[in-house]
mmCIF file of C-alpha atoms in Angstrom:
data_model
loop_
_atom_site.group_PDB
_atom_site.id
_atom_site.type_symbol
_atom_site.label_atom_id
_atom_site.label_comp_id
_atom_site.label_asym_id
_atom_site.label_seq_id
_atom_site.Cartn_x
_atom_site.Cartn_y
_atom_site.Cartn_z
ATOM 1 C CA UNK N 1 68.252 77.679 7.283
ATOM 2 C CA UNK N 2 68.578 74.318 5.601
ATOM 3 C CA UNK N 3 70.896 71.467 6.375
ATOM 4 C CA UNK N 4 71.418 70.257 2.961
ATOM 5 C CA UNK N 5 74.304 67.979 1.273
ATOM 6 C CA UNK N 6 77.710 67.100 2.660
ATOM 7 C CA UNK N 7 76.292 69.042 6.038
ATOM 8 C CA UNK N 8 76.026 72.672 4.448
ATOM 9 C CA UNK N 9 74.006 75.032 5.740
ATOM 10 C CA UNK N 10 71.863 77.369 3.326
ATOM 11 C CA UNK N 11 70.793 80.646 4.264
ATOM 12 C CA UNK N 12 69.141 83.362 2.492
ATOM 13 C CA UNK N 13 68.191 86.799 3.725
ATOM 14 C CA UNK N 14 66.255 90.171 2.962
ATOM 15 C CA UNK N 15 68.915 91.692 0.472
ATOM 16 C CA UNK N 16 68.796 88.782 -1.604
ATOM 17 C CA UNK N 17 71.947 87.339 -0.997
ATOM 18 C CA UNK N 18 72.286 83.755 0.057
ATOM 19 C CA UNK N 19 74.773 81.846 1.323
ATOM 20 C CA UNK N 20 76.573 78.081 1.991
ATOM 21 C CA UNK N 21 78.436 77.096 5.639
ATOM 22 C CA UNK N 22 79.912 74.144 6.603
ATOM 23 C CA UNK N 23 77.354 73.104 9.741
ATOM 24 C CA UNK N 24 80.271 71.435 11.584
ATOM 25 C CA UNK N 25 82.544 74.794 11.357
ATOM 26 C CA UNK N 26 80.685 77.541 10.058
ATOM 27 C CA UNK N 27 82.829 77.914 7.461
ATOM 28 C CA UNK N 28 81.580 79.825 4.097
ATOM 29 C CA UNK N 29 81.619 77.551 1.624
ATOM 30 C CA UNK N 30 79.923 80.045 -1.074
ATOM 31 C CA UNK N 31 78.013 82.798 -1.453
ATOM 32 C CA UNK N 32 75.658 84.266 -4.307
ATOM 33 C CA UNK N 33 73.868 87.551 -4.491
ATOM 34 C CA UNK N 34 70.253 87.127 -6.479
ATOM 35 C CA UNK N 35 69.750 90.708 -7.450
ATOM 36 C CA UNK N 36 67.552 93.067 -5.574
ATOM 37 C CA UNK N 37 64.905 91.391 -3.656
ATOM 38 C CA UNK N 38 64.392 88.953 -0.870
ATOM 39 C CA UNK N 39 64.297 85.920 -0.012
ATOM 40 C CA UNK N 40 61.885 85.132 3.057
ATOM 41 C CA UNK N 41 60.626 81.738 2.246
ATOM 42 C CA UNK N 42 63.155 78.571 3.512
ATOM 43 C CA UNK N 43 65.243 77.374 0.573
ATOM 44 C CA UNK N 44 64.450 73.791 -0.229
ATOM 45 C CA UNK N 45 66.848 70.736 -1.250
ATOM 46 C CA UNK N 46 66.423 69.411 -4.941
ATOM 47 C CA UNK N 47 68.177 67.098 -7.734
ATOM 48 C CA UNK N 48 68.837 68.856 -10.889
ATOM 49 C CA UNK N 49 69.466 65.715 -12.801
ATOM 50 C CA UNK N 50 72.392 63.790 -11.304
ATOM 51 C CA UNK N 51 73.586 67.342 -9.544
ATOM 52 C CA UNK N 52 72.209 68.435 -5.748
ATOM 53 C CA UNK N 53 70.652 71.574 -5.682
ATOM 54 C CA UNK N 54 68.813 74.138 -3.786
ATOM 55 C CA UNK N 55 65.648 76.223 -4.603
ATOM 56 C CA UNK N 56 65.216 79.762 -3.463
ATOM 57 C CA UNK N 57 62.600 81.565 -4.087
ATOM 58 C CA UNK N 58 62.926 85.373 -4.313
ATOM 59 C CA UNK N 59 60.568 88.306 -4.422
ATOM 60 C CA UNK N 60 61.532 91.817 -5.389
ATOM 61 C CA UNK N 61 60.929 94.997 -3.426
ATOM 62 C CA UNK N 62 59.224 98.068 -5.320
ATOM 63 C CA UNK N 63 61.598 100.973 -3.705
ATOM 64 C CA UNK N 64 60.076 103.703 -1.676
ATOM 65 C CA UNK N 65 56.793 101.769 -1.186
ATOM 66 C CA UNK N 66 56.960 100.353 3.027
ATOM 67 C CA UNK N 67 59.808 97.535 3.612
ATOM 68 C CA UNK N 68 57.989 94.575 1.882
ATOM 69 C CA UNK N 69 56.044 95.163 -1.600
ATOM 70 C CA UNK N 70 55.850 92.517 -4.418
ATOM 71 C CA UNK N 71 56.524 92.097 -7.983
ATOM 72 C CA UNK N 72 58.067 89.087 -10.489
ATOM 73 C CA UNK N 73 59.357 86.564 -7.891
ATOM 74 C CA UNK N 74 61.981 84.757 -9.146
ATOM 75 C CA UNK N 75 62.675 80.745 -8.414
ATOM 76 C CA UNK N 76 66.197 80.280 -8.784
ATOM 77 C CA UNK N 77 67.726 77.123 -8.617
ATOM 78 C CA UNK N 78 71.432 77.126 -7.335
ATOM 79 C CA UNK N 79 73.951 74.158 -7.367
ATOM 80 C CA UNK N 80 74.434 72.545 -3.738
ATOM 81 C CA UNK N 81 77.928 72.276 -3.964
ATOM 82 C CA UNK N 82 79.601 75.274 -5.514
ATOM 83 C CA UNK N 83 76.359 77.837 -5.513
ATOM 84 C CA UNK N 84 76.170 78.072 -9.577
ATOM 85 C CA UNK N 85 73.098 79.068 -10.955
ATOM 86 C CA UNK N 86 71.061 76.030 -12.637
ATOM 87 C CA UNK N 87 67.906 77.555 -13.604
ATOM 88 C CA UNK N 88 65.747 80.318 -12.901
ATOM 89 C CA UNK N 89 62.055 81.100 -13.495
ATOM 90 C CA UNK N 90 59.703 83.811 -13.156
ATOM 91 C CA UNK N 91 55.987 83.831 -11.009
ATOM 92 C CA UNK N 92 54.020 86.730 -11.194
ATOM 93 C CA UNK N 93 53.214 87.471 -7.258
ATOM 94 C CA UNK N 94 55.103 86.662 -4.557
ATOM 95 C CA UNK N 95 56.207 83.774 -2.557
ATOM 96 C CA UNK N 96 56.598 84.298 1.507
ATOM 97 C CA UNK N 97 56.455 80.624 1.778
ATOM 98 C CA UNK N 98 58.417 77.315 1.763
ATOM 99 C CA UNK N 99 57.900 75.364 -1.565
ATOM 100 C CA UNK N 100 57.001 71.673 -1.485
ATOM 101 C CA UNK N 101 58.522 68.963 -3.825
ATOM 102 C CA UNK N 102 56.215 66.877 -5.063
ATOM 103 C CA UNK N 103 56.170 63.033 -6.284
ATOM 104 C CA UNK N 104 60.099 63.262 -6.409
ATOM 105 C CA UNK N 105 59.642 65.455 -9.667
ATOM 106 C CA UNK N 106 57.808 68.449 -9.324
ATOM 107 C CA UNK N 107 57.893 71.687 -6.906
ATOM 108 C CA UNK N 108 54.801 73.084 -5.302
ATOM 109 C CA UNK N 109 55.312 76.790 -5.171
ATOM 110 C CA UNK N 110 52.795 79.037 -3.855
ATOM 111 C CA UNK N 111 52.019 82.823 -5.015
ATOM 112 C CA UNK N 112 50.279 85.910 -4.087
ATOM 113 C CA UNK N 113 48.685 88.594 -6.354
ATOM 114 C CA UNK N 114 45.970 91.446 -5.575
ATOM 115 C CA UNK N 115 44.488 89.068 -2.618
ATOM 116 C CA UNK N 116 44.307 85.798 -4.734
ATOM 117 C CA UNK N 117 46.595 82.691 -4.065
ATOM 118 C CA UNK N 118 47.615 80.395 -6.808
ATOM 119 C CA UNK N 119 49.160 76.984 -6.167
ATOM 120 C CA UNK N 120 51.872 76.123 -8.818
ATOM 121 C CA UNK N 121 53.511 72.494 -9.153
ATOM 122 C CA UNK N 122 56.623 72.859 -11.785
ATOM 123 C CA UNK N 123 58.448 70.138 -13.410
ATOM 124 C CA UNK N 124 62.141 70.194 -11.837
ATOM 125 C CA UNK N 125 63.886 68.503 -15.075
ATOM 126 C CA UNK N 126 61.934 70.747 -17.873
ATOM 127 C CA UNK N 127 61.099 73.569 -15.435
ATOM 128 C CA UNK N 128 57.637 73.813 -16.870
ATOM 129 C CA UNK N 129 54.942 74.481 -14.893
ATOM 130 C CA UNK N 130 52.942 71.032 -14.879
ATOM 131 C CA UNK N 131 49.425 72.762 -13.321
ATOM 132 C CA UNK N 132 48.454 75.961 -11.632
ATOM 133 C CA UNK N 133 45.591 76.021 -9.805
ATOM 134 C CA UNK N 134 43.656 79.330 -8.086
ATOM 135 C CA UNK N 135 42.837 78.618 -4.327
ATOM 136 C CA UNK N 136 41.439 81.554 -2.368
ATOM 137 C CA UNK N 137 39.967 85.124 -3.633
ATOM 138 C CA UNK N 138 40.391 88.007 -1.328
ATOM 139 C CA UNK N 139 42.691 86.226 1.382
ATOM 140 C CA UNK N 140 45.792 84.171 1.715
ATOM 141 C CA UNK N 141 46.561 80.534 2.333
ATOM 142 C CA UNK N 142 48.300 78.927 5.118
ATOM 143 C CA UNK N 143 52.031 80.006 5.214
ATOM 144 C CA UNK N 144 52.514 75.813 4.944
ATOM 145 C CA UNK N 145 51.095 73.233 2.759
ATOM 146 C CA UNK N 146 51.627 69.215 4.141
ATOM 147 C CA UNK N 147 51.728 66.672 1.630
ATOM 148 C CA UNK N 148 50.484 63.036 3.015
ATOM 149 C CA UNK N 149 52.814 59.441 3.000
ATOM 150 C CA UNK N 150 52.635 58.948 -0.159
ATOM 151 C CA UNK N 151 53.306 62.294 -1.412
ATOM 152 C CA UNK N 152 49.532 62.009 -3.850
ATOM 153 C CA UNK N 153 47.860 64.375 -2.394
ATOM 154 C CA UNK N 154 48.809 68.529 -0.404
ATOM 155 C CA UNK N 155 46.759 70.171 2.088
ATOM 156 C CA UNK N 156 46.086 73.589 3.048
ATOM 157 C CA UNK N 157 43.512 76.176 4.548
ATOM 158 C CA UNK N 158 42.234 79.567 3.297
ATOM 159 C CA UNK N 159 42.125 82.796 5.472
ATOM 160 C CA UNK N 160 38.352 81.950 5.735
ATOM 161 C CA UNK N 161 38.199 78.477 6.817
ATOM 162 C CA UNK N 162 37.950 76.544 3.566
ATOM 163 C CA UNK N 163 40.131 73.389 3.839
ATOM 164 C CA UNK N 164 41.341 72.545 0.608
ATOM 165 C CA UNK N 165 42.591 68.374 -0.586
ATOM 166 C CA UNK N 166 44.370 68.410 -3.441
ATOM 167 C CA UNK N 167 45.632 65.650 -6.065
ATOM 168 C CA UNK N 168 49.611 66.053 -5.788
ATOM 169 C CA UNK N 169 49.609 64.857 -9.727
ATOM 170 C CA UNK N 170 47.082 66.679 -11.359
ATOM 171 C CA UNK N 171 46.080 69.478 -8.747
ATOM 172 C CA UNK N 172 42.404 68.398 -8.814
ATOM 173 C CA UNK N 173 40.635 69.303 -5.803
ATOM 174 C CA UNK N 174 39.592 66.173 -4.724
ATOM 175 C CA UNK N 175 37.684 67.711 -1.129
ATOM 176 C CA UNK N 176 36.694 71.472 0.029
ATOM 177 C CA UNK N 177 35.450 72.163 3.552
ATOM 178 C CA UNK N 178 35.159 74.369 6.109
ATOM 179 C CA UNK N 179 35.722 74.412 9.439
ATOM 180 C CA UNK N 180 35.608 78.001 10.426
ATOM 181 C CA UNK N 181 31.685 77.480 12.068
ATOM 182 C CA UNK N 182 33.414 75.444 14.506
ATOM 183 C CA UNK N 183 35.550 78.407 15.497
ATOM 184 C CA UNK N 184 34.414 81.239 18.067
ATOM 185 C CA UNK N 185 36.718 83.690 16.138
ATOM 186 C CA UNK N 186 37.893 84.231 12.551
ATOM 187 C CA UNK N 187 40.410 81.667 11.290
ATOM 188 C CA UNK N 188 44.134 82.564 11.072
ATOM 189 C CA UNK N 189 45.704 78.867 10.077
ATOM 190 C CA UNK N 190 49.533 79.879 11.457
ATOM 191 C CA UNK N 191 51.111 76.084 11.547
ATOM 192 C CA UNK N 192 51.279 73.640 9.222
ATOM 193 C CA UNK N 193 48.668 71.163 8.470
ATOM 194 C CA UNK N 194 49.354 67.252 9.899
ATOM 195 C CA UNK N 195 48.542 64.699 8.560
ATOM 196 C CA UNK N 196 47.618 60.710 9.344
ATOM 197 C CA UNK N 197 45.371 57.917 7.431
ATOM 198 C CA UNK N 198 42.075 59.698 6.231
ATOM 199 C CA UNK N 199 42.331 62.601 8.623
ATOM 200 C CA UNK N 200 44.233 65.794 8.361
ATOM 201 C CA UNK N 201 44.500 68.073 11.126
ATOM 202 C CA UNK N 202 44.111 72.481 10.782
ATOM 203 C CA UNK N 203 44.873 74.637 13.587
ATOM 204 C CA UNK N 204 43.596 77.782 14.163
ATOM 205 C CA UNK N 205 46.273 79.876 15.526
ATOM 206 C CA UNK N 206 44.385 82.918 17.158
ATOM 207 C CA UNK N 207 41.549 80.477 18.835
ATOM 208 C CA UNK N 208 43.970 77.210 19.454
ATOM 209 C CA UNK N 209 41.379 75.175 18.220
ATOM 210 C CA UNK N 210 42.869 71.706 16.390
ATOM 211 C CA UNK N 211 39.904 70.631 13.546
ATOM 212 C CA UNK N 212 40.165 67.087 12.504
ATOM 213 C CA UNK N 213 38.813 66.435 8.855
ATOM 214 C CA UNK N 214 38.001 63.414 6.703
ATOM 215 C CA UNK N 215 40.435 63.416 3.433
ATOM 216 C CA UNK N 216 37.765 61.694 1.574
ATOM 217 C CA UNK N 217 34.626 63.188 3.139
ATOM 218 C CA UNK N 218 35.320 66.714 4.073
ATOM 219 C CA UNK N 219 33.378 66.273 7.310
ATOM 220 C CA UNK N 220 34.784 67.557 10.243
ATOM 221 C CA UNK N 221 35.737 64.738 12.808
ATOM 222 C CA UNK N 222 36.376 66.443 15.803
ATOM 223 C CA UNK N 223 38.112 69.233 17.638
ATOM 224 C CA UNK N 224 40.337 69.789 20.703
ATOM 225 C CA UNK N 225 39.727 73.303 22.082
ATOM 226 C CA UNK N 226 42.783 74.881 23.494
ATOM 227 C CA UNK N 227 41.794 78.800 24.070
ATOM 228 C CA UNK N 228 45.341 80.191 23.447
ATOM 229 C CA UNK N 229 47.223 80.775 20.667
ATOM 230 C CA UNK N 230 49.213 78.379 18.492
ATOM 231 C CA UNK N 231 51.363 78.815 16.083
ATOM 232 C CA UNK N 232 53.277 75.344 16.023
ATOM 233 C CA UNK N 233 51.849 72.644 14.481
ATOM 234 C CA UNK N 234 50.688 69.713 16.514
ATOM 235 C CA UNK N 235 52.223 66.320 16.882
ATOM 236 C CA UNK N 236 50.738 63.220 16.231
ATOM 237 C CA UNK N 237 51.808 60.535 18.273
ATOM 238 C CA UNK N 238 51.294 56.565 18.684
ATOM 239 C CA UNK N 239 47.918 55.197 20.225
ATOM 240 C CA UNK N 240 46.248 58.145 19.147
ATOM 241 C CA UNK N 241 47.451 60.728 21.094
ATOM 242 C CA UNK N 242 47.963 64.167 19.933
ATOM 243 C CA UNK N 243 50.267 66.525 21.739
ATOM 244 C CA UNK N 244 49.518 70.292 21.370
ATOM 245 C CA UNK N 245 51.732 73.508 22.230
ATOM 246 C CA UNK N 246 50.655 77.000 22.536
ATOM 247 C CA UNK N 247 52.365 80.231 22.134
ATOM 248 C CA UNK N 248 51.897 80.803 26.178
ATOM 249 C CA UNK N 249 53.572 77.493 26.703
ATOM 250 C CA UNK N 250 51.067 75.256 27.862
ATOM 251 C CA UNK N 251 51.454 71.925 26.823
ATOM 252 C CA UNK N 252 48.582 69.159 26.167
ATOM 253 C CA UNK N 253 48.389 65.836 25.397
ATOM 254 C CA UNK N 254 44.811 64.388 24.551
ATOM 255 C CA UNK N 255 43.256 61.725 22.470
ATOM 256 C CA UNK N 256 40.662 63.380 19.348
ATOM 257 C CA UNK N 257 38.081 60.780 20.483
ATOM 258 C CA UNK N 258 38.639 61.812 24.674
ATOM 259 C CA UNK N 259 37.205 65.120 25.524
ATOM 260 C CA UNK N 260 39.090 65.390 28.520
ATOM 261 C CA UNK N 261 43.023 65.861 27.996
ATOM 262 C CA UNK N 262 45.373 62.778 29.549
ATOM 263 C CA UNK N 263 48.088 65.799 31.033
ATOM 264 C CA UNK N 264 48.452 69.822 30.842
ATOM 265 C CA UNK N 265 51.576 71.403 31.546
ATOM 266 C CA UNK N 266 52.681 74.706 31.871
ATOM 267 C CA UNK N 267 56.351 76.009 30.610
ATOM 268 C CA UNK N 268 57.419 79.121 29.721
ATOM 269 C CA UNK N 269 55.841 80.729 26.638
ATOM 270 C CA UNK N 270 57.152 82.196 23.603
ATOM 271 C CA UNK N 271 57.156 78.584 21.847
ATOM 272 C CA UNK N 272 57.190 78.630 18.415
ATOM 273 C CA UNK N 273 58.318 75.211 17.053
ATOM 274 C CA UNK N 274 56.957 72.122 17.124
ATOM 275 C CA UNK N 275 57.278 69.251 20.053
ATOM 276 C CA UNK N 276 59.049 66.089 19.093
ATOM 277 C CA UNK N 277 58.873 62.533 20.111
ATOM 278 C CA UNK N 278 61.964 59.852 20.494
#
């Protein structure tokens, strides 16, 4: 769910029907059904002109063919307040992740077709698409992309390793590397990249292995070796500290440039989410 305007709460789910609560009451403000399909990437806040909206993103199921097959994905843009539709548009492939806006203007929208990811980036007030841009061939990006500060320029990962800078503007890639020879087993990028001055940091979910790279350079500038699983994305926190979490709920705080860790902890597992700091 999202926790968009006046405190509603949007909510999609696998029949295509989405929905608007008050988040103080849980009352149903509105409700719209999108056709056949699904919706199983997060719906994402927008302005539509002067009116608040909210971007789902749909993909339709072929019938008879397993739960989850793809065709003509829809982005449909719905008003915040009373659920009306304000535009829609059609992506060939599907979308099983979050879109990104963009600059204030434009929405980063990722698709899949045949094995090959495309990154999208369309213009929210003429709904054109302003650039598409082919990724990865045979494999599938990370379910997130991370934009940096100043929104100018996204990150993400290929299946194989490839880490992939990219103007937010233009969709040039500006760096390509890879980190997956620093990995003892084959990449699967599960959280979300992070990102601080000229260093983003990739995690490798199946090896828990955090890769520091240069945004300018490419090179890899370290890596913290965790030897569980992780699928939350790690937090960055002040003098340099990173804080990690794995799956198996052990928790570790350690500086990139320190190859010993400052604490370990060990909760319960099952963690999925993110740590934060107050």
């Amino acid at each position: 769910p999202v926790l968009g305007v006046r405190s509603l709460l949007y909510v999609g789910n696998v029949r295509g029907s989405v929905y608007a609560l008050e988040s103080h009451t849980g009352r149903l403000v509105w409700t719209r059904d999108l056709g056949p399909g699904a919706v199983v990437a997060e719906p994402v806040p927008v302005m539509d002109g002067d009116v608040p909206a909210v971007v789902f993103s749909l993909v339709q199921t072929l019938p008879g063919i397993e739960r989850y097959r793809y065709r003509n994905d829809n982005v449909h843009a719905l008003g915040a307040l009373t659920g009306e539709s304000r535009w829609t548009l059609a992506l060939a492939g599907d979308i099983q992740y979050p879109p990104q806006v963009i600059l204030g203007k434009d929405i980063a929208v990722m698709t899949f077709s045949d094995g090959n990811a495309t990154l999208h980036a369309i213009n929210l007030a003429s709904r054109n698409i302003t650039w598409s841009r082919g990724l990865c061939r045979g494999g599938r990006l990370s379910p997130h992309l991370a934009l940096d500060t100043d929104q100018e320029a996204i990150f993400t990962v290929c299946v194989d390793g490839s880490v992939v800078v990219m103007m937010a503007g233009t969709g040039a890639i500006e760096t390509r590397a890879n980190v997956s020879q620093r990995l003892t087993r084959p990449p699967q990028f599960l959280a979300r990249p992070v990102h601080r001055s000229d260093m983003v940091f990739f995690l490798s979910g199946t090896s828990g292995v955090i890769a520091a790279v240069g945004v300018s350079t490419g090179r890899m500038l370290g890596t913290i070796l965790l030897n569980e699983p992780v699928v939350a994305a790690p937090l960055l926190g002040p003098y340099g500290y990173i804080y990690c979490v794995t799956y198996d709920g052990l928790v570790v705080a350690q500086e990139l440039s320190d190859a010993r860790p400052t604490f370990v902890k060990r909760l319960a597992g099952n963690i999925r989410v993110s740590p934060v700091l107050l």
